[in-house]
Structures are given as structure tokens and as C-alpha cells.
Amino acid sequence: VGISTGVGIGPLIGFAEEALSDQDYPARIDLFVAFRNHDDICCRDVLDDLSTKFANRFSWTPILSSEQGHISTPENLKLVSMNGAKTPGATHYHLIGNGSMVNEWTAGLSEADVPDERVTIEMYFNHKETPRPE
């Protein structure tokens, strides 16, 4: 499961394209990407093409903070965690984006008993940001 804010989708697309081109890659790839509004959604054509070409192995979901709140709201956390529950114990989470989102998700996944080795991060700014209490 890839979770990103804004331009953090770029590295996730590269990973997805590479992994999906390998017929032996065993895992499904599901991306959840936060944007402020519809106008900010980037790479939609590429993501939609991957969804069509690899319908059984790839999906992506935009989360619009102007309508749905931050990607780390309880509702959005539930959306993503339900997806990860499809392969309990085997789901890997890769978090890419601003420090606030990355730190909130890292804390939330830890609270959900996701092992540290199943979470990797790329943080672009706000490295010292602490998770908001919810």
C-alpha cells in the first residue's frame, strides 16, 4: 500500500510501473494519494491507465483534503486500513510526503501493531512535525 501527499505520487508511480511489468511480482499495489482539490490531481491519465491495464493487481484512490479532510483523518485511515486487511500480516506500507502525514501514519500503523519492518518512509519537509492527537 502506497500513501502519499501531492507530488509524492511520482516515486510510487515509478515503483508501480516497474513492479507491474514483472509478471512474477506477487503483491497487489494500492495507492492512496492526498491532493487539496480536483485541480491538483496530477498523473491521473497514467494512474487510470495502470488501473485499466492491471485491474486485478493495481488501484489508486485520490483523497481530496478540501472535501474529505487530511489523509490521516480517522475516516481515511479506515479506508486505507480496510484495504490493507486484504492481506493481513503481509501488507507493506510505503509513506511518501510531508512530515505531518508521514509521522501521523507511522504512529497510527504502530498503534495498529503493524511491524516496523512493514513500514518505509520518504519525508519531504516538516521532519520534526508531531502527530496531531485524534
PDB file of N, CA, C and O in Angstrom, residues 103-129:
ATOM      1  N   ASN A 103       4.525  11.187   9.776  1.00  0.00           N
ATOM      2  CA  ASN A 103       4.596  10.910  11.219  1.00  0.00           C
ATOM      3  C   ASN A 103       3.263  10.425  11.778  1.00  0.00           C
ATOM      4  O   ASN A 103       3.229   9.537  12.633  1.00  0.00           O
ATOM      5  N   GLU A 104       2.158  10.998  11.294  1.00  0.00           N
ATOM      6  CA  GLU A 104       0.845  10.540  11.759  1.00  0.00           C
ATOM      7  C   GLU A 104       0.582   9.099  11.338  1.00  0.00           C
ATOM      8  O   GLU A 104       0.108   8.286  12.130  1.00  0.00           O
ATOM      9  N   TRP A 105       0.900   8.777  10.100  1.00  0.00           N
ATOM     10  CA  TRP A 105       0.692   7.407   9.627  1.00  0.00           C
ATOM     11  C   TRP A 105       1.626   6.426  10.313  1.00  0.00           C
ATOM     12  O   TRP A 105       1.223   5.310  10.660  1.00  0.00           O
ATOM     13  N   THR A 106       2.862   6.813  10.511  1.00  0.00           N
ATOM     14  CA  THR A 106       3.808   5.926  11.196  1.00  0.00           C
ATOM     15  C   THR A 106       3.297   5.609  12.600  1.00  0.00           C
ATOM     16  O   THR A 106       3.296   4.444  13.020  1.00  0.00           O
ATOM     17  N   ALA A 107       2.826   6.633  13.306  1.00  0.00           N
ATOM     18  CA  ALA A 107       2.287   6.419  14.653  1.00  0.00           C
ATOM     19  C   ALA A 107       1.026   5.557  14.612  1.00  0.00           C
ATOM     20  O   ALA A 107       0.865   4.630  15.414  1.00  0.00           O
ATOM     21  N   GLY A 108       0.136   5.829  13.678  1.00  0.00           N
ATOM     22  CA  GLY A 108      -1.098   5.066  13.571  1.00  0.00           C
ATOM     23  C   GLY A 108      -0.862   3.606  13.227  1.00  0.00           C
ATOM     24  O   GLY A 108      -1.499   2.703  13.785  1.00  0.00           O
ATOM     25  N   LEU A 109       0.063   3.353  12.319  1.00  0.00           N
ATOM     26  CA  LEU A 109       0.375   1.967  11.954  1.00  0.00           C
ATOM     27  C   LEU A 109       1.016   1.235  13.124  1.00  0.00           C
ATOM     28  O   LEU A 109       0.746   0.052  13.354  1.00  0.00           O
ATOM     29  N   SER A 110       1.831   1.938  13.893  1.00  0.00           N
ATOM     30  CA  SER A 110       2.436   1.338  15.083  1.00  0.00           C
ATOM     31  C   SER A 110       1.356   0.969  16.096  1.00  0.00           C
ATOM     32  O   SER A 110       1.374  -0.125  16.671  1.00  0.00           O
ATOM     33  N   GLU A 111       0.407   1.886  16.304  1.00  0.00           N
ATOM     34  CA  GLU A 111      -0.703   1.612  17.226  1.00  0.00           C
ATOM     35  C   GLU A 111      -1.541   0.430  16.752  1.00  0.00           C
ATOM     36  O   GLU A 111      -2.141  -0.278  17.558  1.00  0.00           O
ATOM     37  N   ALA A 112      -1.589   0.211  15.435  1.00  0.00           N
ATOM     38  CA  ALA A 112      -2.356  -0.904  14.876  1.00  0.00           C
ATOM     39  C   ALA A 112      -1.524  -2.195  14.839  1.00  0.00           C
ATOM     40  O   ALA A 112      -1.925  -3.165  14.222  1.00  0.00           O
ATOM     41  N   ASP A 113      -0.354  -2.160  15.489  1.00  0.00           N
ATOM     42  CA  ASP A 113       0.535  -3.318  15.578  1.00  0.00           C
ATOM     43  C   ASP A 113       1.107  -3.764  14.239  1.00  0.00           C
ATOM     44  O   ASP A 113       1.419  -4.946  14.054  1.00  0.00           O
ATOM     45  N   VAL A 114       1.237  -2.831  13.297  1.00  0.00           N
ATOM     46  CA  VAL A 114       1.937  -3.144  12.058  1.00  0.00           C
ATOM     47  C   VAL A 114       3.431  -3.134  12.392  1.00  0.00           C
ATOM     48  O   VAL A 114       3.936  -2.142  12.926  1.00  0.00           O
ATOM     49  N   PRO A 115       4.137  -4.225  12.127  1.00  0.00           N
ATOM     50  CA  PRO A 115       5.569  -4.279  12.461  1.00  0.00           C
ATOM     51  C   PRO A 115       6.362  -3.191  11.735  1.00  0.00           C
ATOM     52  O   PRO A 115       6.066  -2.855  10.585  1.00  0.00           O
ATOM     53  N   ASP A 116       7.365  -2.646  12.417  1.00  0.00           N
ATOM     54  CA  ASP A 116       8.198  -1.579  11.837  1.00  0.00           C
ATOM     55  C   ASP A 116       8.778  -1.972  10.488  1.00  0.00           C
ATOM     56  O   ASP A 116       8.913  -1.126   9.601  1.00  0.00           O
ATOM     57  N   GLU A 117       9.135  -3.235  10.308  1.00  0.00           N
ATOM     58  CA  GLU A 117       9.749  -3.665   9.048  1.00  0.00           C
ATOM     59  C   GLU A 117       8.749  -3.672   7.889  1.00  0.00           C
ATOM     60  O   GLU A 117       9.130  -3.834   6.736  1.00  0.00           O
ATOM     61  N   ARG A 118       7.466  -3.438   8.180  1.00  0.00           N
ATOM     62  CA  ARG A 118       6.435  -3.373   7.141  1.00  0.00           C
ATOM     63  C   ARG A 118       6.085  -1.932   6.776  1.00  0.00           C
ATOM     64  O   ARG A 118       5.134  -1.686   6.044  1.00  0.00           O
ATOM     65  N   VAL A 119       6.875  -0.971   7.290  1.00  0.00           N
ATOM     66  CA  VAL A 119       6.626   0.443   7.020  1.00  0.00           C
ATOM     67  C   VAL A 119       7.928   1.102   6.581  1.00  0.00           C
ATOM     68  O   VAL A 119       8.940   1.024   7.281  1.00  0.00           O
ATOM     69  N   THR A 120       7.908   1.737   5.412  1.00  0.00           N
ATOM     70  CA  THR A 120       9.052   2.520   4.949  1.00  0.00           C
ATOM     71  C   THR A 120       8.553   3.933   4.650  1.00  0.00           C
ATOM     72  O   THR A 120       7.365   4.139   4.372  1.00  0.00           O
ATOM     73  N   ILE A 121       9.471   4.898   4.729  1.00  0.00           N
ATOM     74  CA  ILE A 121       9.059   6.295   4.564  1.00  0.00           C
ATOM     75  C   ILE A 121      10.016   7.082   3.676  1.00  0.00           C
ATOM     76  O   ILE A 121      11.204   6.767   3.576  1.00  0.00           O
ATOM     77  N   GLU A 122       9.454   8.117   3.050  1.00  0.00           N
ATOM     78  CA  GLU A 122      10.204   9.178   2.370  1.00  0.00           C
ATOM     79  C   GLU A 122       9.523  10.470   2.801  1.00  0.00           C
ATOM     80  O   GLU A 122       8.354  10.675   2.512  1.00  0.00           O
ATOM     81  N   MET A 123      10.257  11.309   3.503  1.00  0.00           N
ATOM     82  CA  MET A 123       9.683  12.536   4.058  1.00  0.00           C
ATOM     83  C   MET A 123      10.324  13.739   3.370  1.00  0.00           C
ATOM     84  O   MET A 123      11.542  13.843   3.307  1.00  0.00           O
ATOM     85  N   TYR A 124       9.484  14.663   2.848  1.00  0.00           N
ATOM     86  CA  TYR A 124       9.993  15.789   2.082  1.00  0.00           C
ATOM     87  C   TYR A 124      10.245  17.057   2.890  1.00  0.00           C
ATOM     88  O   TYR A 124      11.127  17.816   2.571  1.00  0.00           O
ATOM     89  N   PHE A 125       9.460  17.327   3.890  1.00  0.00           N
ATOM     90  CA  PHE A 125       9.664  18.508   4.727  1.00  0.00           C
ATOM     91  C   PHE A 125       8.875  18.316   6.011  1.00  0.00           C
ATOM     92  O   PHE A 125       8.184  17.325   6.171  1.00  0.00           O
ATOM     93  N   ASN A 126       8.981  19.259   6.932  1.00  0.00           N
ATOM     94  CA  ASN A 126       8.324  19.159   8.257  1.00  0.00           C
ATOM     95  C   ASN A 126       8.770  17.903   8.998  1.00  0.00           C
ATOM     96  O   ASN A 126       7.975  17.232   9.641  1.00  0.00           O
ATOM     97  N   HIS A 127      10.047  17.609   8.929  1.00  0.00           N
ATOM     98  CA  HIS A 127      10.568  16.378   9.530  1.00  0.00           C
ATOM     99  C   HIS A 127      10.287  16.266  11.019  1.00  0.00           C
ATOM    100  O   HIS A 127      10.149  15.171  11.541  1.00  0.00           O
ATOM    101  N   LYS A 128      10.201  17.387  11.726  1.00  0.00           N
ATOM    102  CA  LYS A 128      10.005  17.356  13.171  1.00  0.00           C
ATOM    103  C   LYS A 128       8.544  17.464  13.585  1.00  0.00           C
ATOM    104  O   LYS A 128       8.233  17.507  14.768  1.00  0.00           O
ATOM    105  N   GLU A 129       7.661  17.501  12.616  1.00  0.00           N
ATOM    106  CA  GLU A 129       6.230  17.624  12.913  1.00  0.00           C
ATOM    107  C   GLU A 129       5.775  16.410  13.741  1.00  0.00           C
ATOM    108  O   GLU A 129       6.153  15.286  13.484  1.00  0.00           O
TER     109      GLU A 129
END
